[in-house]
XYZ file of C-alpha atoms in Angstrom:
707
model
C -32.950 0.823 -52.344
C -29.799 1.762 -54.154
C -27.741 4.892 -54.936
C -25.879 5.349 -58.157
C -22.830 7.322 -59.161
C -21.432 7.272 -62.682
C -17.754 7.163 -63.356
C -16.426 9.391 -66.129
C -14.544 7.887 -69.095
C -11.463 9.966 -67.998
C -11.446 8.272 -64.590
C -11.740 4.830 -66.084
C -8.881 5.559 -68.487
C -6.736 6.603 -65.542
C -7.586 3.331 -63.687
C -6.645 1.170 -66.684
C -3.448 3.150 -67.140
C -2.515 2.623 -63.485
C -3.126 -1.055 -63.957
C -0.696 -1.326 -66.798
C 2.005 0.537 -64.812
C 1.465 -1.791 -61.833
C 2.050 -5.002 -63.887
C 5.164 -7.144 -63.150
C 6.842 -8.431 -66.262
C 7.227 -12.282 -66.205
C 4.534 -12.950 -63.626
C 0.728 -12.785 -63.285
C -0.358 -9.512 -64.889
C -3.532 -7.476 -64.936
C -4.077 -8.416 -68.594
C -3.813 -12.093 -67.649
C -6.370 -11.727 -64.853
C -8.715 -9.792 -67.090
C -8.415 -12.494 -69.781
C -8.316 -15.461 -67.377
C -11.538 -16.935 -68.886
C -9.606 -17.574 -72.103
C -6.705 -19.314 -70.358
C -7.390 -22.926 -70.601
C -4.235 -24.198 -68.897
C -4.123 -22.307 -65.678
C -6.482 -21.366 -62.691
C -5.310 -17.857 -61.880
C -7.825 -16.517 -59.380
C -10.244 -17.752 -56.875
C -13.230 -18.193 -59.242
C -11.100 -18.786 -62.305
C -11.898 -15.403 -63.723
C -13.066 -11.945 -62.424
C -16.620 -13.008 -63.218
C -16.300 -15.837 -60.768
C -18.233 -18.267 -63.076
C -16.140 -21.341 -62.176
C -16.579 -22.636 -65.654
C -13.633 -24.017 -67.742
C -13.945 -24.687 -71.487
C -11.695 -27.716 -71.087
C -13.388 -30.649 -72.638
C -10.860 -33.500 -72.862
C -12.665 -35.084 -69.956
C -16.292 -35.188 -71.036
C -19.608 -37.018 -70.803
C -18.373 -39.852 -73.039
C -15.091 -40.679 -71.219
C -15.439 -39.478 -67.581
C -15.963 -43.066 -66.490
C -12.171 -43.505 -67.253
C -11.272 -40.788 -64.747
C -8.731 -41.996 -62.121
C -6.654 -40.628 -59.336
C -3.435 -39.127 -60.787
C -1.870 -38.329 -57.515
C -2.735 -37.119 -54.027
C -1.026 -35.306 -51.135
C -1.817 -35.635 -47.474
C -2.276 -32.483 -45.508
C -0.838 -31.891 -41.965
C -4.053 -30.228 -40.608
C -7.097 -32.388 -39.623
C -9.715 -29.582 -39.817
C -12.030 -28.358 -42.581
C -10.452 -27.945 -45.976
C -12.317 -25.302 -48.062
C -9.667 -23.909 -50.345
C -9.740 -23.400 -54.134
C -6.221 -24.207 -55.465
C -4.442 -21.926 -57.967
C -2.536 -23.431 -60.885
C 0.122 -21.224 -62.581
C 2.834 -22.424 -64.955
C 2.561 -26.064 -64.086
C 2.547 -25.576 -60.330
C -0.466 -25.856 -57.955
C -0.745 -23.851 -54.818
C -3.115 -24.692 -52.009
C -4.050 -23.341 -48.649
C -5.196 -25.595 -45.708
C -6.719 -25.140 -42.311
C -4.751 -22.851 -40.003
C -3.776 -20.731 -43.102
C -0.845 -22.964 -44.222
C 0.259 -22.873 -47.850
C 1.758 -25.714 -49.972
C 3.039 -25.888 -53.542
C 3.351 -28.991 -55.761
C 4.235 -29.944 -59.299
C 0.689 -29.942 -60.703
C 1.306 -32.905 -63.004
C 3.279 -35.245 -60.729
C 2.503 -34.071 -57.132
C 6.123 -33.507 -56.302
C 6.173 -31.251 -53.172
C 7.966 -27.943 -53.855
C 7.595 -25.870 -50.676
C 5.368 -25.165 -47.799
C 4.670 -22.095 -45.672
C 3.380 -21.962 -42.066
C 2.383 -18.536 -40.894
C 2.354 -19.849 -37.281
C -1.159 -18.690 -36.444
C -1.419 -18.844 -32.565
C -3.650 -21.733 -31.535
C -5.718 -19.483 -29.330
C -6.974 -17.635 -32.419
C -9.369 -20.563 -32.956
C -11.687 -19.100 -30.215
C -12.360 -16.150 -32.433
C -13.354 -18.254 -35.457
C -17.012 -18.847 -35.601
C -16.923 -21.557 -38.271
C -13.618 -23.559 -38.018
C -10.027 -22.673 -38.708
C -10.502 -22.810 -42.404
C -8.955 -20.851 -45.273
C -10.489 -20.532 -48.816
C -7.467 -19.711 -50.905
C -4.830 -17.445 -52.391
C -4.503 -14.616 -54.852
C -1.714 -14.259 -57.329
C -0.048 -11.206 -58.976
C 3.402 -10.640 -60.312
C 5.794 -13.144 -58.807
C 3.830 -13.224 -55.525
C 1.043 -15.083 -53.793
C -1.150 -13.429 -51.244
C -2.628 -15.107 -48.171
C -5.037 -13.948 -45.489
C -4.347 -15.582 -42.167
C -6.760 -16.567 -39.491
C -5.205 -14.067 -37.088
C -5.825 -11.223 -39.483
C -2.592 -10.794 -41.429
C -2.198 -10.326 -45.189
C 1.017 -12.046 -46.312
C 2.820 -11.859 -49.531
C 4.905 -14.904 -50.491
C 7.454 -15.393 -53.288
C 5.666 -17.810 -55.648
C 8.764 -19.706 -56.552
C 10.177 -20.271 -53.055
C 7.319 -19.777 -50.587
C 9.462 -17.218 -48.634
C 7.652 -14.368 -46.952
C 8.161 -11.041 -48.792
C 5.896 -8.789 -46.646
C 3.255 -9.153 -44.028
C 0.658 -6.648 -42.852
C -1.698 -6.834 -39.890
C -5.066 -5.828 -41.372
C -7.275 -5.923 -38.193
C -7.169 -4.897 -34.538
C -5.943 -8.174 -33.139
C -7.257 -7.285 -29.650
C -10.747 -7.858 -31.106
C -12.372 -11.010 -32.388
C -11.433 -10.559 -36.103
C -10.437 -13.461 -38.368
C -9.704 -13.929 -41.993
C -10.886 -17.074 -43.767
C -11.553 -15.722 -47.295
C -9.319 -15.545 -50.330
C -7.832 -12.230 -51.273
C -8.447 -10.733 -54.784
C -6.138 -8.685 -56.869
C -7.552 -5.794 -58.885
C -5.726 -2.868 -60.451
C -2.435 -3.876 -58.771
C -4.095 -3.957 -55.342
C -4.702 -6.864 -53.031
C -8.119 -6.652 -51.484
C -9.039 -8.502 -48.292
C -11.954 -8.492 -45.886
C -12.493 -10.226 -42.543
C -14.954 -12.047 -40.350
C -16.114 -11.883 -36.745
C -19.655 -10.474 -36.596
C -20.773 -13.377 -34.356
C -18.514 -11.888 -31.598
C -18.674 -8.218 -32.143
C -16.790 -6.351 -34.826
C -17.123 -3.624 -37.509
C -16.790 -5.058 -41.060
C -14.589 -3.522 -43.802
C -12.433 -4.323 -46.775
C -8.906 -2.994 -47.256
C -6.814 -2.563 -50.433
C -3.079 -2.901 -50.253
C -0.439 -2.181 -52.891
C 0.555 -5.606 -54.343
C 4.166 -4.797 -54.537
C 4.937 -2.742 -51.394
C 2.041 -3.797 -49.073
C 1.193 -0.174 -48.375
C -2.471 0.436 -47.592
C -4.308 2.168 -50.459
C -7.813 2.525 -49.063
C -10.284 1.031 -46.610
C -14.075 0.779 -47.134
C -16.115 0.475 -43.830
C -19.422 -1.380 -44.323
C -21.295 0.290 -41.437
C -20.874 3.641 -39.665
C -18.701 4.054 -36.685
C -19.225 5.782 -33.384
C -20.297 9.409 -32.745
C -16.757 10.663 -33.063
C -16.939 9.947 -36.810
C -20.118 11.801 -37.398
C -19.506 14.797 -39.615
C -16.209 13.583 -40.963
C -17.202 10.308 -42.561
C -17.734 9.755 -46.323
C -21.120 10.529 -47.774
C -22.061 6.887 -48.184
C -21.518 6.319 -44.396
C -23.428 9.490 -43.433
C -26.443 8.156 -45.403
C -26.030 4.829 -43.710
C -25.981 6.407 -40.285
C -29.572 7.584 -40.799
C -30.651 3.962 -40.936
C -29.264 3.005 -37.525
C -30.507 3.576 -33.941
C -29.053 3.091 -30.515
C -25.401 2.518 -29.817
C -24.567 -0.138 -32.386
C -20.881 0.828 -32.586
C -20.232 -0.505 -29.146
C -20.375 -4.062 -30.519
C -19.112 -3.031 -33.949
C -22.352 -3.417 -35.889
C -21.107 -6.247 -38.044
C -21.344 -6.348 -41.870
C -18.023 -8.247 -42.276
C -16.856 -9.090 -45.790
C -15.633 -12.556 -45.161
C -15.929 -14.275 -48.526
C -17.348 -13.067 -51.891
C -16.066 -10.446 -54.350
C -16.227 -10.101 -58.112
C -14.943 -7.547 -60.611
C -16.023 -6.151 -63.875
C -13.037 -4.735 -65.788
C -15.235 -2.983 -68.401
C -17.302 -1.138 -65.850
C -14.354 -0.895 -63.381
C -16.526 -1.977 -60.517
C -15.579 -4.290 -57.644
C -18.522 -5.955 -56.002
C -18.392 -7.037 -52.420
C -20.871 -9.103 -50.364
C -21.476 -7.982 -46.824
C -22.433 -9.897 -43.740
C -24.804 -10.071 -40.797
C -25.469 -7.689 -38.044
C -23.541 -7.788 -34.753
C -25.432 -8.946 -32.801
C -27.926 -10.721 -34.903
C -30.933 -9.631 -32.918
C -31.692 -6.127 -34.221
C -33.520 -5.287 -30.958
C -30.173 -5.020 -29.356
C -28.149 -3.841 -32.256
C -30.446 -1.000 -33.389
C -33.479 -0.557 -31.107
C -36.335 0.861 -33.168
C -35.273 -0.899 -36.345
C -33.889 0.667 -39.448
C -32.368 -0.858 -42.568
C -28.938 -0.832 -40.975
C -26.930 -0.178 -44.103
C -24.849 -1.763 -45.502
C -25.581 -5.037 -43.779
C -26.439 -7.999 -45.941
C -25.828 -6.056 -49.073
C -24.019 -6.198 -52.446
C -21.961 -3.045 -52.673
C -20.203 -1.831 -55.787
C -17.037 0.263 -55.343
C -14.100 1.688 -57.406
C -11.086 -0.657 -56.987
C -8.696 2.145 -57.371
C -10.018 4.385 -54.596
C -12.610 2.438 -52.720
C -15.283 5.011 -53.649
C -18.892 3.762 -53.109
C -20.903 3.579 -56.296
C -24.141 1.622 -55.524
C -25.652 -0.947 -53.260
C -28.507 -3.446 -53.185
C -29.550 -4.718 -49.709
C -30.997 -8.264 -49.702
C -32.205 -8.183 -46.177
C -32.902 -4.795 -44.684
C -32.742 -4.613 -40.960
C -31.059 -8.113 -40.896
C -31.935 -10.114 -37.746
C -31.502 -13.753 -38.818
C -27.802 -14.015 -39.845
C -28.917 -13.755 -43.483
C -25.630 -12.605 -44.947
C -25.072 -11.503 -48.467
C -21.449 -12.768 -48.372
C -22.304 -15.706 -50.610
C -20.859 -16.295 -54.061
C -21.263 -13.235 -56.340
C -21.224 -14.236 -60.110
C -21.260 -12.017 -63.174
C -22.770 -12.909 -66.652
C -24.265 -11.346 -69.699
C -27.852 -12.705 -70.185
C -30.575 -12.312 -72.726
C -33.514 -11.063 -70.679
C -36.690 -9.768 -72.311
C -35.115 -9.571 -75.676
C -31.949 -7.628 -74.786
C -28.494 -8.468 -73.347
C -28.230 -7.457 -69.717
C -24.952 -7.201 -67.715
C -26.065 -8.967 -64.590
C -24.782 -9.951 -61.157
C -26.243 -13.074 -59.623
C -26.324 -14.177 -56.007
C -28.063 -16.835 -54.017
C -27.610 -15.579 -50.478
C -28.505 -17.142 -47.162
C -32.073 -15.730 -47.217
C -33.322 -18.141 -49.749
C -33.857 -15.855 -52.771
C -31.959 -15.894 -56.063
C -31.184 -12.312 -57.277
C -30.494 -11.086 -60.708
C -29.198 -7.535 -60.494
C -28.029 -5.054 -63.174
C -24.369 -4.790 -62.275
C -23.936 -1.350 -63.693
C -26.682 0.407 -61.784
C -27.701 -2.007 -59.006
C -31.216 -2.293 -60.213
C -33.036 -5.415 -59.163
C -34.078 -7.334 -62.347
C -35.700 -10.352 -60.733
C -35.826 -12.332 -57.470
C -37.442 -15.617 -56.541
C -36.890 -18.190 -53.779
C -34.745 -21.113 -54.775
C -35.752 -23.054 -51.610
C -38.926 -23.179 -49.532
C -38.976 -20.141 -47.197
C -41.400 -18.901 -44.532
C -40.064 -15.458 -43.445
C -41.586 -13.598 -46.346
C -44.416 -13.765 -48.829
C -41.920 -12.717 -51.636
C -39.968 -9.793 -52.876
C -41.676 -6.469 -53.775
C -40.279 -5.583 -57.274
C -41.324 -2.011 -56.886
C -39.177 -1.456 -53.883
C -36.890 -4.467 -54.142
C -37.530 -5.278 -50.479
C -38.710 -8.605 -48.952
C -42.380 -8.605 -47.901
C -41.731 -9.846 -44.270
C -44.093 -12.098 -42.345
C -44.676 -10.331 -39.045
C -44.026 -13.400 -37.052
C -40.513 -13.633 -38.428
C -39.475 -10.517 -36.593
C -38.734 -12.202 -33.377
C -36.715 -9.121 -32.413
C -40.016 -7.190 -32.368
C -42.494 -9.842 -31.162
C -40.214 -11.041 -28.461
C -41.510 -14.616 -29.387
C -39.587 -17.588 -30.840
C -39.692 -18.076 -34.620
C -38.634 -21.159 -36.512
C -37.322 -19.914 -39.785
C -36.807 -21.696 -43.047
C -34.069 -21.103 -44.080
C -32.259 -20.690 -40.904
C -29.059 -19.142 -39.686
C -27.085 -21.686 -41.723
C -28.695 -20.223 -44.744
C -30.176 -21.797 -47.863
C -26.691 -21.543 -49.413
C -23.451 -20.829 -47.557
C -19.969 -20.155 -48.779
C -19.691 -23.128 -51.102
C -19.239 -21.663 -54.565
C -21.807 -22.090 -57.345
C -20.914 -22.690 -61.027
C -22.306 -21.339 -64.244
C -22.500 -23.110 -67.657
C -22.730 -20.629 -70.549
C -23.802 -23.493 -72.912
C -26.709 -24.503 -70.740
C -27.411 -21.060 -69.296
C -27.740 -22.546 -65.840
C -26.482 -21.676 -62.420
C -25.708 -24.641 -60.206
C -26.309 -24.136 -56.450
C -25.246 -26.269 -53.491
C -28.363 -25.903 -51.425
C -29.082 -26.297 -47.652
C -32.575 -27.289 -46.488
C -32.596 -26.721 -42.671
C -34.739 -24.608 -40.367
C -33.485 -22.792 -37.235
C -35.276 -21.677 -34.016
C -34.663 -18.060 -32.977
C -35.366 -17.652 -29.286
C -34.990 -13.980 -28.377
C -33.261 -13.578 -25.051
C -34.669 -10.984 -22.586
C -32.145 -8.768 -21.022
C -29.289 -10.104 -23.081
C -25.832 -8.627 -22.456
C -22.783 -8.893 -24.628
C -19.661 -10.482 -23.539
C -16.597 -8.837 -25.092
C -14.295 -11.587 -23.961
C -15.699 -14.915 -25.021
C -18.643 -16.652 -26.718
C -21.102 -15.811 -29.380
C -22.720 -12.344 -29.133
C -25.826 -12.762 -31.223
C -28.621 -11.638 -28.917
C -30.552 -14.949 -28.852
C -30.778 -17.760 -26.343
C -28.646 -20.343 -28.041
C -29.555 -23.034 -25.612
C -33.384 -22.771 -25.755
C -33.601 -24.094 -29.244
C -31.206 -26.985 -28.518
C -32.015 -30.617 -29.528
C -34.092 -32.191 -26.805
C -33.551 -35.737 -25.601
C -36.756 -36.913 -27.319
C -36.333 -39.580 -29.960
C -39.262 -38.539 -32.056
C -38.178 -34.910 -32.168
C -34.618 -35.855 -33.111
C -35.734 -38.168 -35.847
C -38.052 -35.511 -37.283
C -35.320 -32.833 -37.155
C -32.903 -35.136 -38.974
C -35.383 -36.090 -41.587
C -36.250 -32.492 -42.423
C -32.532 -31.377 -42.695
C -31.334 -32.144 -46.256
C -29.051 -30.944 -49.001
C -29.368 -30.668 -52.698
C -27.686 -29.661 -55.906
C -30.006 -27.606 -58.047
C -29.708 -26.378 -61.571
C -31.316 -22.849 -61.657
C -32.370 -20.967 -64.702
C -31.510 -17.269 -63.827
C -33.677 -15.838 -66.701
C -36.917 -17.574 -65.890
C -36.082 -17.956 -62.082
C -37.036 -21.634 -62.168
C -35.451 -24.860 -61.144
C -34.533 -27.062 -64.125
C -33.325 -30.212 -62.152
C -32.192 -31.360 -58.793
C -29.981 -33.923 -57.183
C -31.253 -34.661 -53.612
C -28.745 -35.427 -50.825
C -29.555 -36.842 -47.399
C -27.758 -33.974 -45.690
C -26.481 -30.466 -46.132
C -22.860 -29.133 -46.375
C -22.084 -30.649 -49.823
C -19.199 -29.114 -51.818
C -18.715 -26.309 -54.178
C -19.017 -26.675 -57.952
C -17.039 -26.730 -61.185
C -18.671 -26.681 -64.676
C -16.739 -27.639 -67.821
C -16.854 -27.638 -71.568
C -17.063 -31.319 -71.456
C -20.699 -30.970 -70.290
C -19.800 -32.038 -66.790
C -20.507 -30.720 -63.341
C -18.147 -31.776 -60.531
C -18.987 -31.650 -56.819
C -17.921 -33.368 -53.583
C -20.431 -34.449 -50.992
C -20.814 -34.553 -47.176
C -21.019 -38.314 -47.436
C -17.357 -38.579 -48.764
C -17.939 -38.884 -52.456
C -16.501 -36.876 -55.297
C -18.987 -36.885 -58.163
C -19.417 -35.892 -61.830
C -22.856 -35.154 -63.225
C -24.277 -34.240 -66.496
C -24.544 -30.402 -66.440
C -27.683 -30.485 -68.693
C -29.733 -33.012 -66.761
C -28.044 -33.900 -63.481
C -27.524 -37.537 -64.242
C -24.614 -39.060 -62.366
C -21.671 -40.054 -64.612
C -18.875 -40.944 -62.194
C -17.984 -41.146 -58.441
C -14.961 -41.548 -56.361
C -14.806 -42.524 -52.725
C -12.800 -39.706 -51.065
C -12.907 -41.281 -47.503
C -13.859 -37.922 -45.946
C -16.401 -35.153 -46.563
C -15.542 -32.998 -49.587
C -16.708 -29.478 -49.138
C -14.256 -27.468 -51.150
C -14.850 -26.509 -54.803
C -12.943 -28.347 -57.555
C -10.811 -26.833 -60.284
C -9.515 -27.988 -63.646
C -6.308 -27.252 -65.537
C -4.212 -28.515 -68.398
C -0.506 -29.456 -68.650
C 1.096 -30.554 -71.896
C -2.297 -31.108 -73.429
C -3.632 -33.301 -70.593
C -6.568 -32.178 -68.385
C -6.644 -32.581 -64.666
C -9.314 -32.043 -62.014
C -8.317 -31.236 -58.467
C -10.117 -30.750 -55.250
C -9.180 -30.380 -51.525
C -10.875 -33.034 -49.334
C -11.435 -32.705 -45.563
C -14.645 -32.570 -43.547
C -15.123 -29.483 -41.422
C -16.580 -26.091 -41.278
C -19.388 -24.737 -39.161
C -21.920 -27.389 -40.126
C -19.492 -30.177 -39.093
C -19.296 -28.620 -35.640
C -22.236 -26.536 -34.311
C -25.395 -28.492 -35.222
C -24.225 -31.592 -33.484
C -24.204 -35.234 -34.763
C -27.909 -35.484 -35.047
C -27.991 -32.989 -37.918
C -24.377 -32.826 -39.255
C -24.237 -36.591 -39.797
C -27.462 -36.981 -41.836
C -25.276 -38.027 -44.682
C -23.489 -40.381 -42.437
C -20.490 -39.923 -40.020
C -17.269 -39.233 -41.862
C -13.846 -38.596 -40.475
C -11.535 -35.759 -41.379
C -8.780 -37.127 -43.675
C -7.375 -34.032 -45.298
C -5.894 -34.360 -48.739
C -5.426 -32.811 -52.207
C -6.895 -35.127 -54.794
C -5.882 -34.781 -58.327
C -7.520 -36.795 -61.257
C -6.937 -37.407 -64.960
C -8.140 -39.954 -67.532
C -6.413 -43.231 -66.911
C -5.038 -42.145 -63.511
C -3.739 -45.183 -61.527
C -2.952 -43.744 -58.042
C -4.728 -45.308 -55.083
C -5.567 -44.068 -51.619
C -4.435 -46.101 -48.738
C -7.179 -48.023 -46.984
C -9.379 -45.670 -44.852
C -8.780 -46.168 -41.048
C -11.988 -47.131 -39.325
C -14.002 -44.376 -37.678
C -13.479 -45.236 -33.977
C -15.342 -43.300 -31.191
C -14.723 -43.504 -27.479
C -17.445 -45.384 -25.639
C -20.326 -43.379 -24.252
C -19.696 -44.285 -20.671
C -20.063 -41.049 -18.608
C -19.813 -40.736 -14.802
C -22.848 -40.363 -12.728
C -24.466 -36.891 -12.555
C -23.826 -35.457 -9.149
C -24.676 -31.811 -9.756
C -27.519 -29.669 -8.435
C -30.465 -30.051 -10.840
C -31.561 -26.471 -9.945
C -28.291 -25.227 -11.631
C -28.862 -27.053 -14.926
C -30.765 -24.143 -16.469
C -27.781 -21.858 -16.013
C -25.351 -24.477 -17.158
C -27.437 -25.292 -20.232
C -27.333 -21.598 -21.089
C -23.578 -21.294 -20.489
C -22.841 -24.344 -22.651
C -24.998 -23.055 -25.443
C -23.391 -19.642 -25.470
C -19.772 -20.619 -24.864
C -19.322 -24.215 -25.994
C -21.933 -25.314 -28.496
C -20.488 -23.679 -31.665
C -17.465 -25.985 -31.456
C -18.676 -29.036 -29.474
C -22.143 -29.326 -30.876
C -25.650 -28.368 -30.077
C -26.866 -30.248 -26.892
C -23.417 -31.686 -26.452
C -23.855 -34.055 -29.379
C -20.366 -33.944 -30.776
C -18.837 -34.381 -34.228
C -16.063 -36.276 -35.719
C -13.902 -33.258 -36.176
C -13.534 -31.899 -32.533
C -13.815 -33.872 -29.292
C -17.202 -35.142 -28.326
C -17.381 -33.922 -24.750
C -19.758 -36.775 -23.697
C -17.101 -39.286 -24.355
C -14.231 -37.298 -22.892
C -12.181 -38.996 -20.130
C -11.767 -35.466 -18.599
C -15.441 -35.690 -17.496
C -14.279 -37.908 -14.727
C -12.019 -35.270 -13.218
C -13.259 -31.994 -12.009
C -9.690 -30.796 -11.489
C -8.661 -31.682 -15.154
C -11.809 -29.953 -16.452
C -10.871 -26.722 -14.557
C -7.258 -26.877 -15.855
C -8.562 -26.891 -19.389
C -11.614 -24.583 -19.301
C -10.494 -22.178 -16.581
C -6.695 -22.257 -16.800
C -6.374 -22.761 -20.648
C -4.073 -25.848 -20.477
C -4.889 -26.705 -24.157
C -4.679 -23.070 -25.437
C -2.163 -24.112 -28.159
C -5.001 -26.323 -29.621
C -7.443 -23.542 -29.548
C -9.173 -24.393 -26.291
C -8.449 -21.187 -24.520
C -9.196 -20.127 -20.859
C -12.708 -18.986 -20.253
C -11.857 -17.507 -16.880
C -12.651 -13.944 -17.935
C -16.267 -14.968 -18.672
C -17.066 -17.989 -16.346
C -16.470 -18.521 -12.809
C -15.119 -21.899 -11.537
C -18.493 -22.742 -10.259
C -20.139 -22.090 -13.628
C -17.410 -24.189 -15.315
C -18.108 -27.038 -13.024
C -21.798 -26.556 -13.826
C -21.032 -27.043 -17.448
C -19.182 -30.269 -16.680
C -22.207 -31.415 -14.828
C -24.485 -30.520 -17.756
C -22.299 -32.464 -20.109
C -22.408 -35.448 -17.795
C -26.306 -35.089 -17.501
C -26.651 -34.964 -21.246
C -24.323 -37.910 -21.777
C -26.356 -40.001 -19.438
C -29.550 -39.092 -21.122
C -28.209 -40.180 -24.507
C -26.863 -43.375 -23.087
C -30.232 -44.224 -21.595
C -31.891 -43.466 -24.869
C -29.965 -46.416 -26.413
C -27.542 -44.496 -28.610
C -29.893 -41.836 -30.076
C -27.367 -39.054 -30.662
C -24.569 -41.370 -29.342
C -23.659 -42.768 -32.841
C -22.697 -46.005 -31.350
């Protein structure tokens, strides 16, 4: 299950020496990053420290006085899409990224704007983004900030002025790569991954010199084409033995689009890798195989990118069960001795505790109900799969719990050392996998996942819709990683609730899909405070201190994949919320007020009559599912973030519809031309399908119409 190489003490000494040389006097240093857990004032890196625990010892705001917490200041953002970023706080200034990869700096105590930076990401890049045009944050080192942009650049900014210092294109921009994750800085190198496995790419991480921007190394997650055989590193040669067919033609996947962590003592960088491209292994790797290093946690040397060990959570991945979810490090007492562990709750529904020095699996148990396995074989470390779950082999549909959305997505967890608990923002939702016979990839547009994305669409049947909504939920759970048991739970009516922050004040902060920002007791989950944020809060909070005063900050703004693809039946189980994007900052006795929230107004559901050929609806339904549904909602049940096509005035005009979908009239907004994939006849077929669906929902008296 895992291979191990040991680093000599001499190599480790050289790495630490190199770190010291690379440090910039007067700015953020390697020493500061290594010791970030003891810095109570700032928030220097994505997870606060290299262990990514998202725990702050600050306790001025605590269980006794959190009821006095008030808004200190707020800042409106200029992007109305999902806000997922973790702010950084350095020397009294707060730095945030927004949707479309923009950066803003403020005085962290007063909210005074200091500067902003717009990388001018082309609007058409949105078509490459599976999961909204989001960005999760920055890295800091020396006098610079580092940003990954949606169109695949790594940009260094002067931290004081926001001026661009250097910019490097990290991907082949002719392919559907994107960057939404936050970079990390280790050993004077900026490390960045990428996304795009839903469309067809090969995943990797790249390290760049923090000062010059020169590339230091690149680590590919999956093997390349036949031309690389015999010249590739040993770890890729071993991986090649676990693949079949011509996977390289669609990249193979394995993108590192989110989580990383670093252990300075072991000098190991841990990366989480993503799903296969396409999902359906029957098309990606006919005949099976583990398909290394998909859905894995991989340990590498940050100085060189050398492979050290891996643990694969989902061998032969075929369900979009990524292992890109939050990786967290801690030292735990297990069976009478202290273990250096790595913890992860990936999409597949199991919580893993792994020896972070060797990659040995210590324990694993499901943290949500699941039906794709009967458990984990602790001898091999592999899931014991249920035969029916392998839709890629049976050729039959399978409804999986968890589904492609995962039991836990990108939303960060938190760890409380005092309580010994990991807090997980959980998703409870099933997903139907319908294998598609004779599937063919489309290198130009649309998802390339190897399943029929329309076959599992929400039917126009009230009872089915109500049942699906009732079974789709979210939760905040406190998990004991030593005993692998749930300690307590806060149940939510819907998924896609925010990331987490634990503090020394005994508090746990989290935003919700329903538009609340809440504080709970970390020990028992009792609610202690709530603030009406006027929009869904999905980003993780942070806390910091200036002149002895503690602040809590969070980005607010509904969006991300769950706010788009599942459609309003499922993504509004917590209630419909608009996107009102802001940075919210709180302190004890804060007196700032948000302006009154504008009413959520939707266009009437008043479609024209269906005039299409009923015999062509099957093809049109398929086309919509493959090319449109990820943004405009399953079964054309739109969201509050992007246009609900059932309500669009453009439905009334075949000519206007063609101008947008065929000609790309709204390309600058992300609605690019689909002429390379769809004929005008099929584009008109999609319009007629949308009209058909809109009339169905209107006749159902508003089910799915959200009137």
